[in-house]
Amino acid sequence: MMITRITQQNMDAFAPLIPQELLSEVADPAHFALGAVRTGYAVGILLYELIEGEEEIPYVQLKWIYTAQSFRNQGVANALMECFYTILNESGITNLMCEIPALPDDDLLCAFLRAWGFSFSWQKKYELTLTLEELLDYAFFEEQIDLRAVRPLSVLSRTQINRKLEQLSATNERAKQLLKPGGWDLIDAGISCGTEENGEIRGLFLLKQQLMFQFAAIQAYLKYPVDTNMHVVCRSDAAAVLVERMFPDREPLVVRHGEVRRQ
């Protein structure tokens, strides 16, 4: 059996082993894929991503490992993992992560990864698939803003911002909290924005993720049929909280968070 790097040149042979939603990631510079070949056939794949973590310490996330049905229990997955760990040893990367859905069908995969040093903990993760029509049916799309009036928070007057917050604080507890000492520390001015018309602040958007989500969904609506499936993935706790508020009737996907800290 031979283990090889998957590139655009040999991608067609391994494409049937990769979920449709991951195909584009194989070409992404931060993603890498290993393929197993036996008797001229593509029989397995391992996809991983290099991520720059906190304090610029990189770690690797294992995204996908799969063996073709007719070649299982023949050492394909172990051969992929051996090559994978060799690459990590040569690169000096010691931290690995993965996320496995908490479903009975994935118990064997978790057992396999435990044998390779992964330990697992449970966590909730919002990962939704819904049609564009369903997405636009949620209440936060009822009032669409004029995006031409949006300004980065950095160019808005702090005095005017505080004045607007004082107006809002009469009926909005969150605005009141922002006016307290240290309250503004929770806001990232680099990603927040507001709407300004005729020199006056009309509204503040302190969760840029929602604004971007709204804008992206509207653009998708203009371009794609309403029955197009939209896949929403949260990559941070803050994003999960946002999606929980935006989609209160959707249940989170429970996943097993796997981690290896190698010396």
Short mmCIF file of C-alpha atoms in Angstrom, two decimals:
data_model
loop_
_atom_site.label_atom_id
_atom_site.label_comp_id
_atom_site.label_asym_id
_atom_site.label_seq_id
_atom_site.Cartn_x
_atom_site.Cartn_y
_atom_site.Cartn_z
CA MET A 1 0.00 0.00 0.00
CA MET A 2 1.23 3.49 -0.85
CA ILE A 3 0.42 6.74 0.97
CA THR A 4 0.55 9.86 -1.17
CA ARG A 5 -0.28 13.55 -0.96
CA ILE A 6 -3.54 14.47 -2.65
CA THR A 7 -3.17 17.33 -5.12
CA GLN A 8 -5.23 18.80 -7.90
CA GLN A 9 -3.48 16.38 -10.26
CA ASN A 10 -4.71 13.21 -8.52
CA MET A 11 -7.82 14.65 -6.89
CA ASP A 12 -10.30 12.95 -9.24
CA ALA A 13 -9.28 9.50 -8.02
CA PHE A 14 -9.98 10.35 -4.36
CA ALA A 15 -13.02 12.61 -4.80
CA PRO A 16 -15.55 9.75 -4.27
CA LEU A 17 -14.11 9.25 -0.77
CA ILE A 18 -14.65 12.89 0.28
CA PRO A 19 -17.99 14.44 1.37
CA GLN A 20 -19.24 17.08 -1.05
CA GLU A 21 -18.95 19.86 1.54
CA LEU A 22 -15.25 19.10 2.07
CA LEU A 23 -14.19 18.92 -1.57
CA SER A 24 -13.38 22.63 -1.80
CA GLU A 25 -11.24 22.46 1.34
CA VAL A 26 -8.79 20.07 -0.28
CA ALA A 27 -7.66 22.93 -2.53
CA ASP A 28 -7.39 25.40 0.37
CA PRO A 29 -3.75 26.23 1.30
CA ALA A 30 -4.40 25.55 5.00
CA HIS A 31 -5.76 22.06 4.31
CA PHE A 32 -3.75 18.97 3.50
CA ALA A 33 -4.88 15.52 2.40
CA LEU A 34 -3.23 12.11 2.39
CA GLY A 35 -4.48 9.31 0.19
CA ALA A 36 -4.01 5.55 0.40
CA VAL A 37 -3.57 3.59 -2.84
CA ARG A 38 -3.64 -0.20 -3.17
CA THR A 39 -3.41 -2.16 -6.43
CA GLY A 40 -3.96 1.04 -8.37
CA TYR A 41 -7.15 2.04 -6.51
CA ALA A 42 -7.78 4.97 -4.16
CA VAL A 43 -8.83 3.19 -0.95
CA GLY A 44 -8.56 5.79 1.82
CA ILE A 45 -8.18 9.46 2.66
CA LEU A 46 -7.16 11.61 5.61
CA LEU A 47 -7.87 15.36 5.55
CA TYR A 48 -6.42 17.80 8.10
CA GLU A 49 -6.17 21.54 8.60
CA LEU A 50 -3.33 23.62 10.00
CA ILE A 51 -4.70 26.30 12.34
CA GLU A 52 -2.89 29.15 14.07
CA GLY A 53 -4.00 28.92 17.68
CA GLU A 54 -3.66 31.22 20.67
CA GLU A 55 -0.31 32.96 21.06
CA GLU A 56 0.42 31.93 17.46
CA ILE A 57 0.95 28.31 18.52
CA PRO A 58 -0.28 26.19 15.60
CA TYR A 59 -2.32 23.05 15.97
CA VAL A 60 -3.81 20.55 13.54
CA GLN A 61 -7.46 19.60 13.26
CA LEU A 62 -8.24 16.20 11.82
CA LYS A 63 -11.21 16.86 9.52
CA TRP A 64 -11.91 13.53 7.83
CA ILE A 65 -10.58 9.98 7.70
CA TYR A 66 -12.27 7.37 5.56
CA THR A 67 -11.61 3.93 4.13
CA ALA A 68 -13.45 2.54 1.10
CA GLN A 69 -16.00 -0.07 2.18
CA SER A 70 -14.37 -3.05 0.44
CA PHE A 71 -10.92 -2.29 1.95
CA ARG A 72 -11.84 -1.95 5.62
CA ASN A 73 -10.09 -3.95 8.35
CA GLN A 74 -7.01 -4.17 6.14
CA GLY A 75 -4.84 -1.56 7.88
CA VAL A 76 -5.65 1.36 5.58
CA ALA A 77 -6.64 3.81 8.33
CA ASN A 78 -3.64 2.85 10.46
CA ALA A 79 -1.30 3.41 7.51
CA LEU A 80 -2.79 6.88 6.99
CA MET A 81 -2.42 7.73 10.68
CA GLU A 82 1.19 6.51 10.75
CA CYS A 83 2.07 8.80 7.83
CA PHE A 84 0.06 11.63 9.41
CA TYR A 85 1.97 11.37 12.70
CA THR A 86 5.29 11.19 10.87
CA ILE A 87 4.49 14.49 9.16
CA LEU A 88 3.53 16.04 12.50
CA ASN A 89 6.75 14.82 14.13
CA GLU A 90 8.79 16.38 11.35
CA SER A 91 6.91 19.68 11.61
CA GLY A 92 7.14 19.88 15.41
CA ILE A 93 3.37 20.30 15.87
CA THR A 94 2.22 18.65 19.10
CA ASN A 95 -1.47 19.56 19.47
CA LEU A 96 -4.21 17.73 17.54
CA MET A 97 -7.97 18.16 17.64
CA CYS A 98 -11.04 16.65 16.03
CA GLU A 99 -14.82 16.74 16.41
CA ILE A 100 -16.93 13.61 16.06
CA PRO A 101 -20.76 13.68 16.15
CA ALA A 102 -22.19 11.98 19.23
CA LEU A 103 -23.95 9.31 17.19
CA PRO A 104 -23.76 5.52 17.65
CA ASP A 105 -22.47 5.12 14.08
CA ASP A 106 -19.33 7.06 15.06
CA ASP A 107 -18.47 5.03 18.18
CA LEU A 108 -16.01 2.86 16.26
CA LEU A 109 -14.24 5.93 14.89
CA CYS A 110 -13.83 7.34 18.40
CA ALA A 111 -12.46 4.01 19.61
CA PHE A 112 -9.99 3.99 16.71
CA LEU A 113 -8.81 7.53 17.47
CA ARG A 114 -8.49 6.77 21.19
CA ALA A 115 -6.02 4.05 20.22
CA TRP A 116 -4.01 6.82 18.53
CA GLY A 117 -3.96 8.97 21.66
CA PHE A 118 -7.12 11.09 21.40
CA SER A 119 -9.15 11.81 24.52
CA PHE A 120 -12.76 12.96 24.15
CA SER A 121 -15.10 15.34 25.96
CA TRP A 122 -18.69 16.24 25.13
CA GLN A 123 -19.81 19.62 23.89
CA LYS A 124 -22.66 21.25 22.01
CA LYS A 125 -22.05 22.74 18.60
CA TYR A 126 -24.48 24.54 16.35
CA GLU A 127 -24.15 23.15 12.86
CA LEU A 128 -27.32 23.70 10.87
CA THR A 129 -28.48 22.73 7.41
CA LEU A 130 -31.60 24.53 6.23
CA THR A 131 -32.92 25.85 2.97
CA LEU A 132 -32.45 29.47 2.00
CA GLU A 133 -36.23 29.91 2.16
CA GLU A 134 -36.26 28.62 5.76
CA LEU A 135 -33.33 30.83 6.67
CA LEU A 136 -34.99 34.01 5.41
CA ASP A 137 -38.18 33.11 7.27
CA TYR A 138 -36.61 33.91 10.65
CA ALA A 139 -37.59 37.12 12.41
CA PHE A 140 -34.22 38.86 12.23
CA PHE A 141 -34.78 39.35 8.47
CA GLU A 142 -38.06 41.22 8.87
CA GLU A 143 -36.38 44.62 8.80
CA GLN A 144 -33.61 44.90 6.25
CA ILE A 145 -31.23 47.80 6.76
CA ASP A 146 -29.69 50.09 4.18
CA LEU A 147 -26.12 48.79 4.05
CA ARG A 148 -24.96 52.09 2.53
CA ALA A 149 -25.51 53.72 5.92
CA VAL A 150 -23.25 51.29 7.79
CA ARG A 151 -20.05 52.77 9.24
CA PRO A 152 -17.18 51.06 11.10
CA LEU A 153 -17.34 51.82 14.79
CA SER A 154 -13.84 53.27 14.60
CA VAL A 155 -15.03 56.26 12.54
CA LEU A 156 -18.06 57.06 14.69
CA SER A 157 -17.94 59.64 17.48
CA ARG A 158 -17.64 57.98 20.90
CA THR A 159 -19.67 60.85 22.36
CA GLN A 160 -22.48 60.18 19.92
CA ILE A 161 -22.25 56.46 20.58
CA ASN A 162 -22.67 57.03 24.31
CA ARG A 163 -25.58 59.38 23.63
CA LYS A 164 -27.28 56.71 21.57
CA LEU A 165 -26.65 54.11 24.27
CA GLU A 166 -28.17 56.43 26.88
CA GLN A 167 -31.29 56.72 24.74
CA LEU A 168 -31.47 52.95 24.35
CA SER A 169 -30.76 52.22 28.03
CA ALA A 170 -34.20 53.37 29.07
CA THR A 171 -35.70 50.24 27.53
CA ASN A 172 -32.66 48.07 26.77
CA GLU A 173 -30.75 46.40 29.61
CA ARG A 174 -27.77 45.50 27.40
CA ALA A 175 -27.28 49.12 26.41
CA LYS A 176 -27.37 50.06 30.09
CA GLN A 177 -24.66 47.50 30.85
CA LEU A 178 -22.39 49.01 28.17
CA LEU A 179 -22.50 52.37 29.94
CA LYS A 180 -21.14 50.90 33.17
CA PRO A 181 -17.37 50.94 33.93
CA GLY A 182 -15.73 48.18 31.94
CA GLY A 183 -18.88 47.46 29.97
CA TRP A 184 -17.33 48.59 26.70
CA ASP A 185 -14.42 46.18 27.20
CA LEU A 186 -16.65 43.38 25.91
CA ILE A 187 -17.10 45.10 22.54
CA ASP A 188 -14.56 44.62 19.75
CA ALA A 189 -14.46 48.01 18.05
CA GLY A 190 -12.62 46.47 15.13
CA ILE A 191 -15.57 44.32 14.09
CA SER A 192 -18.52 46.38 15.28
CA CYS A 193 -20.36 49.04 13.31
CA GLY A 194 -23.26 51.45 13.34
CA THR A 195 -25.63 53.22 10.99
CA GLU A 196 -25.24 56.96 10.51
CA GLU A 197 -27.49 59.34 8.61
CA ASN A 198 -26.95 63.09 8.34
CA GLY A 199 -24.26 62.93 10.99
CA GLU A 200 -26.50 61.22 13.53
CA ILE A 201 -26.16 57.63 14.73
CA ARG A 202 -29.39 55.77 14.03
CA GLY A 203 -28.38 52.35 15.26
CA LEU A 204 -25.52 50.25 16.58
CA PHE A 205 -24.54 46.76 15.50
CA LEU A 206 -22.25 45.29 18.12
CA LEU A 207 -22.39 41.75 16.80
CA LYS A 208 -20.84 41.90 13.40
CA GLN A 209 -21.43 38.19 12.88
CA GLN A 210 -25.20 38.77 12.67
CA LEU A 211 -24.81 41.69 10.27
CA MET A 212 -22.54 39.64 8.02
CA PHE A 213 -24.89 36.67 8.29
CA GLN A 214 -27.83 38.82 7.23
CA PHE A 215 -25.92 40.38 4.36
CA ALA A 216 -24.61 37.02 3.10
CA ALA A 217 -28.06 35.44 3.26
CA ILE A 218 -29.65 38.30 1.32
CA GLN A 219 -26.96 38.05 -1.35
CA ALA A 220 -27.52 34.29 -1.55
CA TYR A 221 -31.27 34.89 -1.91
CA LEU A 222 -30.63 37.14 -4.91
CA LYS A 223 -28.37 34.57 -6.56
CA TYR A 224 -29.72 31.10 -5.70
CA PRO A 225 -33.11 29.30 -5.64
CA VAL A 226 -34.90 29.37 -2.29
CA ASP A 227 -34.65 25.58 -1.93
CA THR A 228 -30.83 25.79 -1.87
CA ASN A 229 -29.42 24.12 1.25
CA MET A 230 -27.47 26.49 3.51
CA HIS A 231 -24.90 24.93 5.85
CA VAL A 232 -24.20 27.02 8.95
CA VAL A 233 -21.17 26.07 11.04
CA CYS A 234 -20.12 27.79 14.28
CA ARG A 235 -16.38 27.87 14.88
CA SER A 236 -16.40 29.66 18.23
CA ASP A 237 -18.41 29.79 21.46
CA ALA A 238 -19.47 33.36 20.62
CA ALA A 239 -20.83 32.27 17.24
CA ALA A 240 -22.70 29.40 18.89
CA VAL A 241 -24.37 31.83 21.31
CA LEU A 242 -25.33 34.06 18.40
CA VAL A 243 -26.86 31.19 16.42
CA GLU A 244 -28.69 29.96 19.52
CA ARG A 245 -30.39 33.35 19.78
CA MET A 246 -31.06 33.59 16.05
CA PHE A 247 -32.47 30.06 15.72
CA PRO A 248 -34.11 29.33 19.11
CA ASP A 249 -36.10 26.39 17.70
CA ARG A 250 -33.03 24.53 16.41
CA GLU A 251 -31.28 21.91 18.49
CA PRO A 252 -27.47 21.94 18.61
CA LEU A 253 -25.45 19.04 17.32
CA VAL A 254 -23.74 17.29 20.23
CA VAL A 255 -20.18 16.38 19.33
CA ARG A 256 -17.27 14.63 20.99
CA HIS A 257 -14.31 17.00 21.05
CA GLY A 258 -11.12 14.99 20.66
CA GLU A 259 -7.71 16.26 21.62
CA VAL A 260 -4.12 15.02 21.67
CA ARG A 261 -1.26 16.89 23.30
CA ARG A 262 1.90 15.16 22.19
CA GLN A 263 5.30 15.82 23.70
#
